[in-house]
Amino acid sequence: MEPTKKKGFFKGLIDRFGNSTPATKETAEPAENIQNIPDAQNVTQEEPSDNQIITAPPEAPIEPTAKPGFFERLKQGLQKTKDGLIGRIDALVLGKKEIDADTLEELEEILITSDMGVKTTVELIRTLEQRLGRNELKDGEALRNALKEEILQRLTSHHSELDVNNRQPFVLLVIGVNGVGKTTTIGKLASRFSTSGKKVLLAAADTFRAAASEQLVVWGNRSGVDVIRHKEGADPSAVVFDACKAAVARDVDILIIDTAGRMHTKANLMAEMKKIRRVISREIPGAPHETLLVVDAATGQNAVSQARLFKEAAGVTGIALTKLDGTAKGGIVVAVSHEFALPVRYIGVGESIDDLRDFNPQEFTDALFQA
Ligand SMILES: Nc1nc2c(ncn2[C@@H]2O[C@H](COP(=O)(O)OP(=O)(O)OP(=O)(O)O)[C@@H](O)[C@H]2O)c(=O)[nH]1
Ligand SMILES: [Mg+2]
């Protein structure tokens, strides 16, 4: 695999995806169709056998490099929230020589309407009232700084990065309702892990939706990662069983499991998740090591209800919050993390590979509050 070829391949990807306009794309409609996915035409149309392992072509992996302006891209990805949430806060507080109860009341409304969540907002406002009482909030600038500090402190208290190095194979189970960005997030993670030298295997346990496994195969091909899949309609737990066996036999570092976002009923979906977990833990004791819930930031309070539902039923240990680029209500990051005491592991601020970011509370609050 000579480096020039890899570079060309990667450049091709950047050209294709980097120039798309994900930041403005409305993402409320789930991608139900493989035709929406770039490169879909390259997927083999062969029917998989009962137990098929798709081996990726050798020219990958691709390299998401830390390009200059990485922080700028985060800021761009958060632009809608910056304009909405922070823009409104600035209009309220900047230039104010004195802060009073009315100001805090108006701030409360801004936070609530930016999906910061009622519980988190009430708590934030109460804390700011106390600081006001202690004469710490002399003017608008001080209030803005205090708010940033309090938000950062809440994000930091639940934060921990996902460490995939302490188990082998590390099993990452990815769950969430349909269309939130599970498969895309897995594709981005597969690329990133394999670029960092990890041996990655993907499992297409979404056997419910037509073309779901092909979509995963497209992502696998992009990063030179194999995919275990069965026929559409097969038992997802059987895919997971095979994938666990293969992960152990092949000495894989990270097994990432894609699951269905929709079943005939919600109860079915939860029962399926439980069954999948049982199979994983039987095959690889202690696994899954991470159950990552993917939620779509643009769905606002629905994201919060999903976090509640899946946390109770499916043992969620971390959150990936996608499509932050498409919403002005980025306050949802604080709500989801704080109300469920769950770490936000990743945020998605666009559709290209570099747009899945490790969530870093300091970087996130800086990007939001910096002009
Ligand atoms: N703008 C933007 N779009 C995203 C992001 N993450 C995912 N998407 C898009 O969201 C759509 C749905 O993504 P999928 O990965 O197919 O979602 P899924 O959860 O696997 O969906 P199901 O398999 O139907 O359950 C696709 O068009 C993605 O490109 C993001 O961070 N920003
Ligand atoms: Mg999917």
CSV table of C-alpha atoms and ligand atoms in Angstrom, one decimal:
chain,number,residue,atom,x,y,z
A,1,MET,CA,0.0,0.0,0.0
A,2,GLU,CA,2.0,3.0,-1.1
A,3,PRO,CA,1.4,6.3,0.6
A,4,THR,CA,0.7,8.3,-2.5
A,5,LYS,CA,-2.2,6.2,-3.4
A,6,LYS,CA,-3.6,6.5,0.1
A,7,LYS,CA,-3.3,10.2,-0.1
A,8,GLY,CA,-5.1,10.3,-3.4
A,9,PHE,CA,-7.9,8.2,-2.1
A,10,PHE,CA,-8.2,10.3,1.0
A,11,LYS,CA,-8.1,13.5,-1.0
A,12,GLY,CA,-10.9,12.1,-3.2
A,13,LEU,CA,-13.0,11.5,-0.1
A,14,ILE,CA,-12.3,15.0,1.2
A,15,ASP,CA,-13.3,16.4,-2.2
A,16,ARG,CA,-16.5,14.4,-2.2
A,17,PHE,CA,-17.6,15.0,1.4
A,18,GLY,CA,-15.7,18.1,2.4
A,19,ASN,CA,-17.4,20.1,-0.3
A,20,SER,CA,-20.9,18.9,0.5
A,21,THR,CA,-23.0,21.3,2.5
A,22,PRO,CA,-23.9,19.3,5.5
A,23,ALA,CA,-24.2,22.3,7.8
A,24,THR,CA,-27.3,23.5,6.2
A,25,LYS,CA,-28.9,20.1,5.5
A,26,GLU,CA,-32.2,19.5,7.3
A,27,THR,CA,-31.8,16.2,9.0
A,28,ALA,CA,-35.2,15.6,10.4
A,29,GLU,CA,-35.8,13.0,7.7
A,30,PRO,CA,-34.0,9.7,8.3
A,31,ALA,CA,-32.0,8.3,5.5
A,32,GLU,CA,-34.2,5.3,4.7
A,33,ASN,CA,-32.6,4.6,1.4
A,34,ILE,CA,-29.2,3.4,0.5
A,35,GLN,CA,-29.4,5.7,-2.5
A,36,ASN,CA,-28.9,8.7,-0.2
A,37,ILE,CA,-25.5,7.4,0.7
A,38,PRO,CA,-22.5,8.5,-1.4
A,39,ASP,CA,-20.8,5.6,-3.1
A,40,ALA,CA,-23.9,3.4,-2.8
A,41,GLN,CA,-23.6,2.4,-6.4
A,42,ASN,CA,-20.3,0.6,-5.6
A,43,VAL,CA,-21.9,-1.8,-3.2
A,44,THR,CA,-22.2,-5.3,-4.5
A,45,GLN,CA,-25.8,-6.2,-5.1
A,46,GLU,CA,-25.0,-9.9,-4.3
A,47,GLU,CA,-27.4,-11.4,-1.8
A,48,PRO,CA,-25.4,-12.2,1.3
A,49,SER,CA,-25.4,-15.9,2.3
A,50,ASP,CA,-26.6,-16.8,5.7
A,51,ASN,CA,-23.2,-15.9,7.1
A,52,GLN,CA,-21.2,-13.5,5.1
A,53,ILE,CA,-18.1,-11.7,5.9
A,54,ILE,CA,-17.4,-8.7,3.7
A,55,THR,CA,-13.8,-8.2,3.3
A,56,ALA,CA,-12.8,-4.7,2.5
A,57,PRO,CA,-10.4,-3.8,-0.4
A,58,PRO,CA,-6.8,-3.3,0.6
A,59,GLU,CA,-6.2,0.3,-0.4
A,60,ALA,CA,-7.7,1.9,2.7
A,61,PRO,CA,-7.4,3.1,5.5
A,62,ILE,CA,-8.1,6.7,5.2
A,63,GLU,CA,-6.6,9.3,7.3
A,64,PRO,CA,-8.6,12.0,9.1
A,65,THR,CA,-5.8,14.4,9.8
A,66,ALA,CA,-5.8,17.1,12.4
A,67,LYS,CA,-5.9,19.9,9.8
A,68,PRO,CA,-5.3,23.5,10.7
A,69,GLY,CA,-8.5,25.2,11.6
A,70,PHE,CA,-9.9,22.1,13.4
A,71,PHE,CA,-11.2,24.4,16.1
A,72,GLU,CA,-12.6,26.8,13.5
A,73,ARG,CA,-14.5,23.9,11.9
A,74,LEU,CA,-16.0,23.1,15.3
A,75,LYS,CA,-17.1,26.7,15.6
A,76,GLN,CA,-18.6,26.5,12.1
A,77,GLY,CA,-20.4,23.3,13.0
A,78,LEU,CA,-21.9,25.0,16.0
A,79,GLN,CA,-22.7,28.2,14.2
A,80,LYS,CA,-26.5,27.8,14.4
A,81,THR,CA,-26.3,27.4,18.2
A,82,LYS,CA,-23.8,30.3,18.4
A,83,ASP,CA,-26.2,32.5,16.5
A,84,GLY,CA,-29.3,31.3,18.4
A,85,LEU,CA,-28.4,30.6,22.0
A,86,ILE,CA,-25.2,32.7,22.4
A,87,GLY,CA,-26.5,35.5,20.1
A,88,ARG,CA,-29.6,35.9,22.1
A,89,ILE,CA,-27.7,35.8,25.4
A,90,ASP,CA,-25.3,38.5,24.1
A,91,ALA,CA,-28.2,40.7,23.0
A,92,LEU,CA,-29.6,40.4,26.5
A,93,VAL,CA,-26.4,40.9,28.6
A,94,LEU,CA,-23.7,42.7,26.7
A,95,GLY,CA,-23.4,46.4,27.6
A,96,LYS,CA,-25.6,45.9,30.6
A,97,LYS,CA,-24.2,47.8,33.6
A,98,GLU,CA,-26.3,46.1,36.1
A,99,ILE,CA,-27.8,42.6,36.5
A,100,ASP,CA,-31.2,42.1,38.2
A,101,ALA,CA,-33.8,39.4,38.6
A,102,ASP,CA,-35.5,40.4,35.4
A,103,THR,CA,-32.3,39.8,33.4
A,104,LEU,CA,-32.0,36.3,34.9
A,105,GLU,CA,-35.7,35.6,34.1
A,106,GLU,CA,-35.1,36.5,30.5
A,107,LEU,CA,-31.9,34.4,30.5
A,108,GLU,CA,-34.0,31.5,31.9
A,109,GLU,CA,-36.3,31.7,28.9
A,110,ILE,CA,-33.5,31.7,26.4
A,111,LEU,CA,-31.9,28.6,28.0
A,112,ILE,CA,-35.2,26.7,28.1
A,113,THR,CA,-36.0,27.5,24.4
A,114,SER,CA,-32.5,26.4,23.5
A,115,ASP,CA,-33.2,22.9,24.8
A,116,MET,CA,-31.0,23.2,27.8
A,117,GLY,CA,-33.7,21.3,29.7
A,118,VAL,CA,-35.9,22.5,32.5
A,119,LYS,CA,-33.9,20.8,35.3
A,120,THR,CA,-30.6,22.1,34.1
A,121,THR,CA,-31.9,25.6,33.4
A,122,VAL,CA,-33.5,25.9,36.8
A,123,GLU,CA,-30.3,24.8,38.4
A,124,LEU,CA,-28.2,27.2,36.4
A,125,ILE,CA,-30.4,30.2,37.1
A,126,ARG,CA,-30.5,29.3,40.8
A,127,THR,CA,-26.7,29.2,40.9
A,128,LEU,CA,-26.5,32.5,39.1
A,129,GLU,CA,-29.0,34.1,41.5
A,130,GLN,CA,-26.7,33.1,44.4
A,131,ARG,CA,-23.7,34.5,42.6
A,132,LEU,CA,-25.7,37.7,42.0
A,133,GLY,CA,-26.6,37.8,45.7
A,134,ARG,CA,-22.9,37.5,46.5
A,135,ASN,CA,-22.2,40.5,44.2
A,136,GLU,CA,-20.3,38.5,41.8
A,137,LEU,CA,-22.2,39.5,38.8
A,138,LYS,CA,-21.5,43.2,38.4
A,139,ASP,CA,-22.4,43.5,34.8
A,140,GLY,CA,-23.4,41.7,31.6
A,141,GLU,CA,-19.9,40.5,30.8
A,142,ALA,CA,-19.6,39.0,34.3
A,143,LEU,CA,-22.9,37.2,33.9
A,144,ARG,CA,-21.8,35.8,30.5
A,145,ASN,CA,-18.6,34.5,32.0
A,146,ALA,CA,-20.4,33.0,35.0
A,147,LEU,CA,-22.8,31.2,32.7
A,148,LYS,CA,-20.0,29.8,30.6
A,149,GLU,CA,-18.2,28.6,33.8
A,150,GLU,CA,-21.3,27.0,35.2
A,151,ILE,CA,-22.1,25.2,31.9
A,152,LEU,CA,-18.5,24.0,31.6
A,153,GLN,CA,-18.5,22.8,35.2
A,154,ARG,CA,-21.6,20.7,34.6
A,155,LEU,CA,-20.3,19.2,31.3
A,156,THR,CA,-17.0,18.4,32.9
A,157,SER,CA,-18.5,16.7,35.9
A,158,HIS,CA,-20.0,13.9,33.8
A,159,HIS,CA,-17.3,13.8,31.2
A,160,SER,CA,-15.0,11.0,30.5
A,161,GLU,CA,-13.4,10.0,27.2
A,162,LEU,CA,-14.0,6.5,25.8
A,163,ASP,CA,-10.9,4.4,26.4
A,164,VAL,CA,-10.9,1.5,24.0
A,165,ASN,CA,-7.4,0.3,24.9
A,166,ASN,CA,-8.1,-1.5,28.1
A,167,ARG,CA,-10.0,-4.6,26.6
A,168,GLN,CA,-9.5,-6.8,23.7
A,169,PRO,CA,-11.6,-7.1,21.8
A,170,PHE,CA,-13.3,-3.9,23.0
A,171,VAL,CA,-17.0,-4.3,22.1
A,172,LEU,CA,-18.8,-1.1,21.2
A,173,LEU,CA,-22.6,-1.6,20.9
A,174,VAL,CA,-24.3,1.3,19.1
A,175,ILE,CA,-28.0,1.9,19.7
A,176,GLY,CA,-30.6,4.5,19.0
A,177,VAL,CA,-33.9,5.2,17.2
A,178,ASN,CA,-34.0,5.2,13.4
A,179,GLY,CA,-32.3,7.9,11.4
A,180,VAL,CA,-30.3,9.5,14.3
A,181,GLY,CA,-26.9,8.7,12.6
A,182,LYS,CA,-25.8,5.4,14.1
A,183,THR,CA,-24.4,3.9,10.9
A,184,THR,CA,-22.7,7.2,9.9
A,185,THR,CA,-21.2,7.5,13.4
A,186,ILE,CA,-19.9,3.9,13.2
A,187,GLY,CA,-18.4,4.6,9.8
A,188,LYS,CA,-16.6,7.6,11.1
A,189,LEU,CA,-15.4,5.7,14.2
A,190,ALA,CA,-14.2,2.7,12.1
A,191,SER,CA,-12.2,5.0,10.0
A,192,ARG,CA,-10.7,6.8,12.9
A,193,PHE,CA,-9.8,3.7,14.9
A,194,SER,CA,-8.3,1.9,11.9
A,195,THR,CA,-6.2,5.0,11.1
A,196,SER,CA,-4.8,4.9,14.6
A,197,GLY,CA,-3.6,1.4,14.0
A,198,LYS,CA,-6.5,-0.6,15.5
A,199,LYS,CA,-7.9,-3.7,14.0
A,200,VAL,CA,-11.6,-3.0,13.6
A,201,LEU,CA,-14.5,-5.3,12.8
A,202,LEU,CA,-18.0,-4.2,12.1
A,203,ALA,CA,-21.2,-6.2,12.7
A,204,ALA,CA,-24.4,-5.4,10.7
A,205,ALA,CA,-26.9,-6.3,13.3
A,206,ASP,CA,-29.5,-4.0,11.7
A,207,THR,CA,-31.2,-6.7,9.7
A,208,PHE,CA,-34.6,-5.0,9.9
A,209,ARG,CA,-34.2,-2.2,7.4
A,210,ALA,CA,-33.6,-3.0,3.8
A,211,ALA,CA,-30.1,-2.0,2.6
A,212,ALA,CA,-28.9,-1.3,6.2
A,213,SER,CA,-26.0,-3.7,5.9
A,214,GLU,CA,-25.0,-2.4,2.5
A,215,GLN,CA,-24.7,1.0,4.0
A,216,LEU,CA,-22.3,-0.3,6.7
A,217,VAL,CA,-20.3,-2.2,4.0
A,218,VAL,CA,-19.8,1.1,2.1
A,219,TRP,CA,-18.4,2.6,5.3
A,220,GLY,CA,-16.3,-0.5,5.9
A,221,ASN,CA,-14.9,-0.3,2.4
A,222,ARG,CA,-13.9,3.4,2.9
A,223,SER,CA,-11.7,2.5,5.9
A,224,GLY,CA,-10.6,-1.0,4.9
A,225,VAL,CA,-12.6,-2.6,7.7
A,226,ASP,CA,-14.4,-6.0,7.4
A,227,VAL,CA,-18.1,-6.3,8.1
A,228,ILE,CA,-20.0,-9.4,9.4
A,229,ARG,CA,-23.5,-9.6,8.0
A,230,HIS,CA,-26.3,-11.9,7.4
A,231,LYS,CA,-29.3,-11.7,5.1
A,232,GLU,CA,-32.0,-9.0,5.6
A,233,GLY,CA,-34.5,-10.2,8.1
A,234,ALA,CA,-32.1,-12.6,9.8
A,235,ASP,CA,-31.9,-12.7,13.6
A,236,PRO,CA,-29.7,-9.8,14.8
A,237,SER,CA,-28.4,-11.8,17.7
A,238,ALA,CA,-27.1,-14.4,15.3
A,239,VAL,CA,-25.1,-11.7,13.5
A,240,VAL,CA,-23.8,-10.6,16.8
A,241,PHE,CA,-22.9,-14.2,17.8
A,242,ASP,CA,-20.9,-14.6,14.6
A,243,ALA,CA,-19.2,-11.2,15.0
A,244,CYS,CA,-18.1,-12.0,18.5
A,245,LYS,CA,-16.6,-15.3,17.5
A,246,ALA,CA,-14.9,-13.7,14.5
A,247,ALA,CA,-13.6,-10.8,16.7
A,248,VAL,CA,-11.9,-13.3,19.1
A,249,ALA,CA,-10.6,-15.6,16.4
A,250,ARG,CA,-9.1,-12.8,14.4
A,251,ASP,CA,-7.6,-11.0,17.3
A,252,VAL,CA,-9.6,-7.9,16.6
A,253,ASP,CA,-9.0,-4.8,18.8
A,254,ILE,CA,-12.5,-3.2,18.4
A,255,LEU,CA,-15.8,-4.7,17.4
A,256,ILE,CA,-18.4,-2.2,16.6
A,257,ILE,CA,-22.0,-3.4,16.4
A,258,ASP,CA,-24.7,-1.5,14.4
A,259,THR,CA,-28.2,-2.1,15.4
A,260,ALA,CA,-31.7,-1.4,14.1
A,261,GLY,CA,-33.4,1.8,15.1
A,262,ARG,CA,-36.9,0.6,14.4
A,263,MET,CA,-38.8,-2.6,15.0
A,264,HIS,CA,-42.5,-3.3,14.8
A,265,THR,CA,-42.9,-1.9,18.3
A,266,LYS,CA,-40.8,-0.1,20.8
A,267,ALA,CA,-41.1,-3.0,23.1
A,268,ASN,CA,-39.7,-5.3,20.4
A,269,LEU,CA,-36.8,-3.0,20.0
A,270,MET,CA,-35.9,-3.0,23.7
A,271,ALA,CA,-36.3,-6.8,23.9
A,272,GLU,CA,-34.0,-7.1,20.9
A,273,MET,CA,-31.4,-4.9,22.5
A,274,LYS,CA,-31.5,-7.0,25.7
A,275,LYS,CA,-31.1,-10.2,23.7
A,276,ILE,CA,-28.2,-8.8,21.8
A,277,ARG,CA,-26.5,-7.8,25.1
A,278,ARG,CA,-27.0,-11.3,26.5
A,279,VAL,CA,-25.4,-12.9,23.4
A,280,ILE,CA,-22.4,-10.5,23.6
A,281,SER,CA,-21.8,-11.0,27.3
A,282,ARG,CA,-22.0,-14.8,26.9
A,283,GLU,CA,-19.5,-14.8,24.1
A,284,ILE,CA,-17.1,-12.1,25.5
A,285,PRO,CA,-17.4,-11.9,29.3
A,286,GLY,CA,-17.6,-8.3,30.5
A,287,ALA,CA,-18.8,-7.0,27.1
A,288,PRO,CA,-20.3,-4.8,25.7
A,289,HIS,CA,-17.7,-2.5,27.2
A,290,GLU,CA,-19.5,0.5,25.9
A,291,THR,CA,-23.2,0.9,24.9
A,292,LEU,CA,-23.2,4.1,23.0
A,293,LEU,CA,-26.6,5.8,22.5
A,294,VAL,CA,-26.7,7.9,19.4
A,295,VAL,CA,-29.2,10.8,19.6
A,296,ASP,CA,-30.0,13.5,17.1
A,297,ALA,CA,-29.5,16.9,18.6
A,298,ALA,CA,-32.0,18.5,16.2
A,299,THR,CA,-34.8,16.5,17.8
A,300,GLY,CA,-34.6,18.5,20.9
A,301,GLN,CA,-36.5,17.2,23.8
A,302,ASN,CA,-37.1,13.9,22.0
A,303,ALA,CA,-33.4,13.3,22.3
A,304,VAL,CA,-33.9,13.6,26.1
A,305,SER,CA,-36.9,11.1,26.1
A,306,GLN,CA,-34.8,8.7,24.1
A,307,ALA,CA,-31.9,8.9,26.5
A,308,ARG,CA,-34.3,8.2,29.3
A,309,LEU,CA,-35.9,5.2,27.6
A,310,PHE,CA,-32.6,3.6,26.5
A,311,LYS,CA,-30.8,4.3,29.7
A,312,GLU,CA,-33.4,2.4,31.6
A,313,ALA,CA,-33.9,-0.4,29.2
A,314,ALA,CA,-30.6,-0.9,27.4
A,315,GLY,CA,-27.8,0.0,29.9
A,316,VAL,CA,-26.4,3.0,28.0
A,317,THR,CA,-22.9,4.1,29.2
A,318,GLY,CA,-22.2,7.0,26.8
A,319,ILE,CA,-23.8,9.3,24.3
A,320,ALA,CA,-23.0,10.4,20.8
A,321,LEU,CA,-24.9,13.6,19.9
A,322,THR,CA,-25.2,14.0,16.1
A,323,LYS,CA,-26.3,16.7,13.8
A,324,LEU,CA,-25.4,19.6,16.1
A,325,ASP,CA,-24.6,21.5,12.9
A,326,GLY,CA,-28.3,21.4,11.9
A,327,THR,CA,-29.7,22.9,15.0
A,328,ALA,CA,-29.7,26.2,16.9
A,329,LYS,CA,-30.6,24.3,20.1
A,330,GLY,CA,-27.2,23.0,21.0
A,331,GLY,CA,-28.1,23.4,24.7
A,332,ILE,CA,-29.3,19.8,24.4
A,333,VAL,CA,-25.7,18.7,24.9
A,334,VAL,CA,-25.9,20.1,28.5
A,335,ALA,CA,-29.4,18.7,29.1
A,336,VAL,CA,-28.6,15.1,27.9
A,337,SER,CA,-25.4,14.9,29.8
A,338,HIS,CA,-26.5,16.6,33.0
A,339,GLU,CA,-29.9,15.1,33.4
A,340,PHE,CA,-28.8,11.5,32.9
A,341,ALA,CA,-25.3,11.8,34.4
A,342,LEU,CA,-24.0,10.3,31.2
A,343,PRO,CA,-20.8,11.2,29.4
A,344,VAL,CA,-21.1,12.7,26.0
A,345,ARG,CA,-18.4,10.8,24.1
A,346,TYR,CA,-18.7,12.2,20.6
A,347,ILE,CA,-20.5,15.0,18.8
A,348,GLY,CA,-21.3,15.1,15.2
A,349,VAL,CA,-21.1,18.5,13.5
A,350,GLY,CA,-21.4,17.5,9.9
A,351,GLU,CA,-21.4,14.6,7.5
A,352,SER,CA,-17.8,14.2,6.7
A,353,ILE,CA,-15.4,11.9,8.5
A,354,ASP,CA,-13.7,14.7,10.4
A,355,ASP,CA,-17.0,16.0,11.6
A,356,LEU,CA,-17.3,13.4,14.4
A,357,ARG,CA,-15.4,14.9,17.3
A,358,ASP,CA,-14.3,13.6,20.6
A,359,PHE,CA,-16.4,15.6,23.0
A,360,ASN,CA,-14.3,18.0,24.9
A,361,PRO,CA,-16.2,20.3,27.3
A,362,GLN,CA,-13.6,23.0,27.4
A,363,GLU,CA,-13.3,23.1,23.6
A,364,PHE,CA,-17.1,22.9,23.2
A,365,THR,CA,-17.8,25.8,25.5
A,366,ASP,CA,-14.9,27.9,24.1
A,367,ALA,CA,-16.3,27.3,20.5
A,368,LEU,CA,-19.7,28.3,21.6
A,369,PHE,CA,-18.9,31.4,23.6
A,370,GLN,CA,-15.9,32.7,21.5
A,371,ALA,CA,-16.8,35.4,19.0
B,1,LIG,N1,-25.6,17.2,9.2
B,1,LIG,C1,-25.3,16.0,9.7
B,1,LIG,N2,-25.8,14.9,9.3
B,1,LIG,C2,-25.5,13.8,9.9
B,1,LIG,C3,-24.7,13.7,11.0
B,1,LIG,N3,-24.6,12.4,11.4
B,1,LIG,C4,-25.4,11.7,10.6
B,1,LIG,N4,-26.0,12.5,9.6
B,1,LIG,C5,-26.9,12.1,8.5
B,1,LIG,O1,-28.1,11.6,9.1
B,1,LIG,C6,-28.6,10.7,8.2
B,1,LIG,C7,-29.0,9.3,8.9
B,1,LIG,O2,-27.8,8.7,9.3
B,1,LIG,P1,-27.7,7.1,9.5
B,1,LIG,O3,-26.3,6.9,9.9
B,1,LIG,O4,-28.2,6.4,8.3
B,1,LIG,O5,-28.7,6.9,10.7
B,1,LIG,P2,-29.1,5.5,11.4
B,1,LIG,O6,-29.3,5.9,12.9
B,1,LIG,O7,-28.1,4.5,11.1
B,1,LIG,O8,-30.5,5.2,10.7
B,1,LIG,P3,-31.3,3.8,10.7
B,1,LIG,O9,-30.3,2.8,10.2
B,1,LIG,O10,-32.4,4.1,9.7
B,1,LIG,O11,-31.8,3.5,12.1
B,1,LIG,C8,-27.6,10.5,7.0
B,1,LIG,O12,-28.0,11.3,6.0
B,1,LIG,C9,-26.3,11.1,7.6
B,1,LIG,O13,-25.5,11.6,6.7
B,1,LIG,C10,-24.2,14.9,11.5
B,1,LIG,O14,-23.4,15.0,12.5
B,1,LIG,N5,-24.5,16.1,10.9
B,2,MG,MG,-28.3,2.6,10.3
